[in-house]
Amino acid sequence: MLTASQARAWKVDPGTAPQWFTGLLAEKASRDAEREYRERQADIEYEHRMLILAEKVTRRLLSGARHFGNPDAELIAQDMAFRASKELCRANTEVCGQIDPGPLGDLDVAALRWAGIDPHDHSTWIVHRRDCAG
């Protein structure tokens, strides 16, 4: 009869374990390695799909597209618009004075436009500084 303490001792020192037990340990290690490999491959494939989708979103935003049929594409566009909003707010230290969207690139402006934000109209901004009256 195999006891738990005996199995633990064999796991610590496989040299004292019977061959059938070391075979089980080897099978488990093999299954764990295969599972880890599949998970890593799935992560890489997901990242690859998201990179391709981000490129498509970029092209569609720059062409003036208003709708995306894919929820992931919508999230990517929202993320781009949010990042551009933060950059717009960061670039304009004096919101009551002249608003300068100068540091924004074409993609930033397109993402803001897609989100309904006019860089020249402070009332449409979604991100504001702490010292901002908006």
CSV table of C-alpha atoms in Angstrom, one decimal:
chain,number,residue,atom,x,y,z
A,1,MET,CA,0.0,0.0,0.0
A,2,LEU,CA,1.4,3.4,-1.1
A,3,THR,CA,1.3,6.2,1.5
A,4,ALA,CA,1.3,9.9,0.9
A,5,SER,CA,4.5,10.4,2.9
A,6,GLN,CA,6.2,7.7,0.8
A,7,ALA,CA,5.1,9.3,-2.5
A,8,ARG,CA,6.3,12.7,-1.2
A,9,ALA,CA,9.7,11.2,-0.3
A,10,TRP,CA,10.0,9.6,-3.8
A,11,LYS,CA,9.2,13.0,-5.4
A,12,VAL,CA,12.0,14.6,-3.4
A,13,ASP,CA,14.4,11.9,-4.2
A,14,PRO,CA,13.3,10.1,-7.4
A,15,GLY,CA,16.4,7.8,-7.2
A,16,THR,CA,14.8,5.9,-4.4
A,17,ALA,CA,11.4,5.6,-6.2
A,18,PRO,CA,10.4,2.5,-8.2
A,19,GLN,CA,10.5,2.7,-12.0
A,20,TRP,CA,6.7,2.9,-12.4
A,21,PHE,CA,6.6,6.0,-10.1
A,22,THR,CA,9.4,7.8,-12.0
A,23,GLY,CA,7.5,6.9,-15.2
A,24,LEU,CA,4.4,8.7,-13.8
A,25,LEU,CA,6.5,11.7,-12.9
A,26,ALA,CA,8.0,11.8,-16.4
A,27,GLU,CA,4.5,11.6,-17.9
A,28,LYS,CA,3.3,14.5,-15.7
A,29,ALA,CA,6.3,16.6,-16.6
A,30,SER,CA,5.7,15.9,-20.3
A,31,ARG,CA,2.0,16.9,-20.0
A,32,ASP,CA,2.9,20.0,-18.1
A,33,ALA,CA,5.4,21.0,-20.8
A,34,GLU,CA,2.9,20.4,-23.6
A,35,ARG,CA,0.2,22.4,-21.8
A,36,GLU,CA,2.7,25.3,-21.2
A,37,TYR,CA,3.7,25.2,-24.9
A,38,ARG,CA,0.0,25.3,-26.0
A,39,GLU,CA,-0.7,28.2,-23.7
A,40,ARG,CA,2.3,30.1,-25.0
A,41,GLN,CA,1.3,29.4,-28.6
A,42,ALA,CA,-2.2,30.6,-27.9
A,43,ASP,CA,-0.8,33.8,-26.4
A,44,ILE,CA,1.4,34.4,-29.4
A,45,GLU,CA,-1.4,33.8,-31.9
A,46,TYR,CA,-3.7,36.2,-30.0
A,47,GLU,CA,-1.1,38.9,-30.0
A,48,HIS,CA,-0.5,38.3,-33.7
A,49,ARG,CA,-4.3,38.6,-34.4
A,50,MET,CA,-4.4,41.8,-32.3
A,51,LEU,CA,-1.5,43.3,-34.2
A,52,ILE,CA,-3.1,42.6,-37.5
A,53,LEU,CA,-6.4,44.0,-36.3
A,54,ALA,CA,-4.7,47.1,-35.0
A,55,GLU,CA,-3.3,47.7,-38.4
A,56,LYS,CA,-6.7,47.3,-40.0
A,57,VAL,CA,-8.2,49.7,-37.4
A,58,THR,CA,-5.4,52.2,-38.2
A,59,ARG,CA,-6.2,52.1,-41.9
A,60,ARG,CA,-9.9,52.4,-41.3
A,61,LEU,CA,-9.6,55.3,-39.0
A,62,LEU,CA,-7.3,57.1,-41.4
A,63,SER,CA,-9.8,56.5,-44.2
A,64,GLY,CA,-12.6,58.1,-42.1
A,65,ALA,CA,-14.5,54.9,-41.2
A,66,ARG,CA,-17.2,55.3,-38.5
A,67,HIS,CA,-18.1,51.8,-37.7
A,68,PHE,CA,-16.3,48.5,-37.0
A,69,GLY,CA,-18.0,45.1,-37.2
A,70,ASN,CA,-15.7,43.6,-34.6
A,71,PRO,CA,-15.9,44.4,-30.9
A,72,ASP,CA,-12.2,44.0,-30.6
A,73,ALA,CA,-11.7,46.6,-33.3
A,74,GLU,CA,-14.0,48.9,-31.4
A,75,LEU,CA,-11.9,48.4,-28.3
A,76,ILE,CA,-8.7,49.1,-30.2
A,77,ALA,CA,-10.2,52.3,-31.7
A,78,GLN,CA,-11.4,53.4,-28.2
A,79,ASP,CA,-7.9,52.8,-26.8
A,80,MET,CA,-6.4,54.9,-29.6
A,81,ALA,CA,-8.9,57.7,-29.0
A,82,PHE,CA,-8.2,57.6,-25.2
A,83,ARG,CA,-4.5,57.8,-25.7
A,84,ALA,CA,-4.9,60.6,-28.2
A,85,SER,CA,-7.1,62.4,-25.7
A,86,LYS,CA,-4.5,62.1,-23.0
A,87,GLU,CA,-1.8,63.4,-25.4
A,88,LEU,CA,-4.1,66.3,-26.4
A,89,CYS,CA,-4.7,67.3,-22.8
A,90,ARG,CA,-1.0,66.9,-21.9
A,91,ALA,CA,0.0,69.2,-24.8
A,92,ASN,CA,-2.4,71.9,-23.8
A,93,THR,CA,-1.3,73.3,-20.5
A,94,GLU,CA,-3.5,76.4,-20.8
A,95,VAL,CA,-6.9,75.2,-21.8
A,96,CYS,CA,-8.5,78.6,-21.5
A,97,GLY,CA,-6.0,80.0,-23.9
A,98,GLN,CA,-5.1,78.8,-27.4
A,99,ILE,CA,-5.7,75.1,-28.0
A,100,ASP,CA,-3.0,73.6,-30.0
A,101,PRO,CA,-3.5,70.1,-31.4
A,102,GLY,CA,-0.1,70.4,-33.1
A,103,PRO,CA,1.7,67.4,-31.4
A,104,LEU,CA,-1.0,65.1,-32.5
A,105,GLY,CA,-0.4,63.0,-35.6
A,106,ASP,CA,-2.9,62.1,-38.3
A,107,LEU,CA,-3.9,58.8,-36.6
A,108,ASP,CA,-4.5,60.7,-33.3
A,109,VAL,CA,-6.7,63.2,-34.9
A,110,ALA,CA,-8.6,60.5,-36.8
A,111,ALA,CA,-9.2,58.5,-33.6
A,112,LEU,CA,-10.4,61.6,-31.8
A,113,ARG,CA,-12.7,62.4,-34.7
A,114,TRP,CA,-14.0,58.8,-34.6
A,115,ALA,CA,-14.8,59.2,-30.9
A,116,GLY,CA,-16.6,62.5,-31.5
A,117,ILE,CA,-13.9,64.7,-30.0
A,118,ASP,CA,-12.9,67.9,-31.7
A,119,PRO,CA,-9.3,68.9,-30.7
A,120,HIS,CA,-10.3,72.6,-31.2
A,121,ASP,CA,-13.4,72.4,-29.0
A,122,HIS,CA,-12.6,71.8,-25.4
A,123,SER,CA,-16.2,71.0,-24.5
A,124,THR,CA,-15.9,67.7,-26.5
A,125,TRP,CA,-12.8,66.5,-24.7
A,126,ILE,CA,-13.2,63.4,-22.5
A,127,VAL,CA,-9.9,63.8,-20.6
A,128,HIS,CA,-9.1,66.9,-18.6
A,129,ARG,CA,-6.3,68.0,-16.3
A,130,ARG,CA,-6.9,68.5,-12.6
A,131,ASP,CA,-6.5,72.3,-13.0
A,132,CYS,CA,-8.9,72.3,-15.9
A,133,ALA,CA,-12.3,74.1,-15.5
A,134,GLY,CA,-13.8,71.7,-18.1
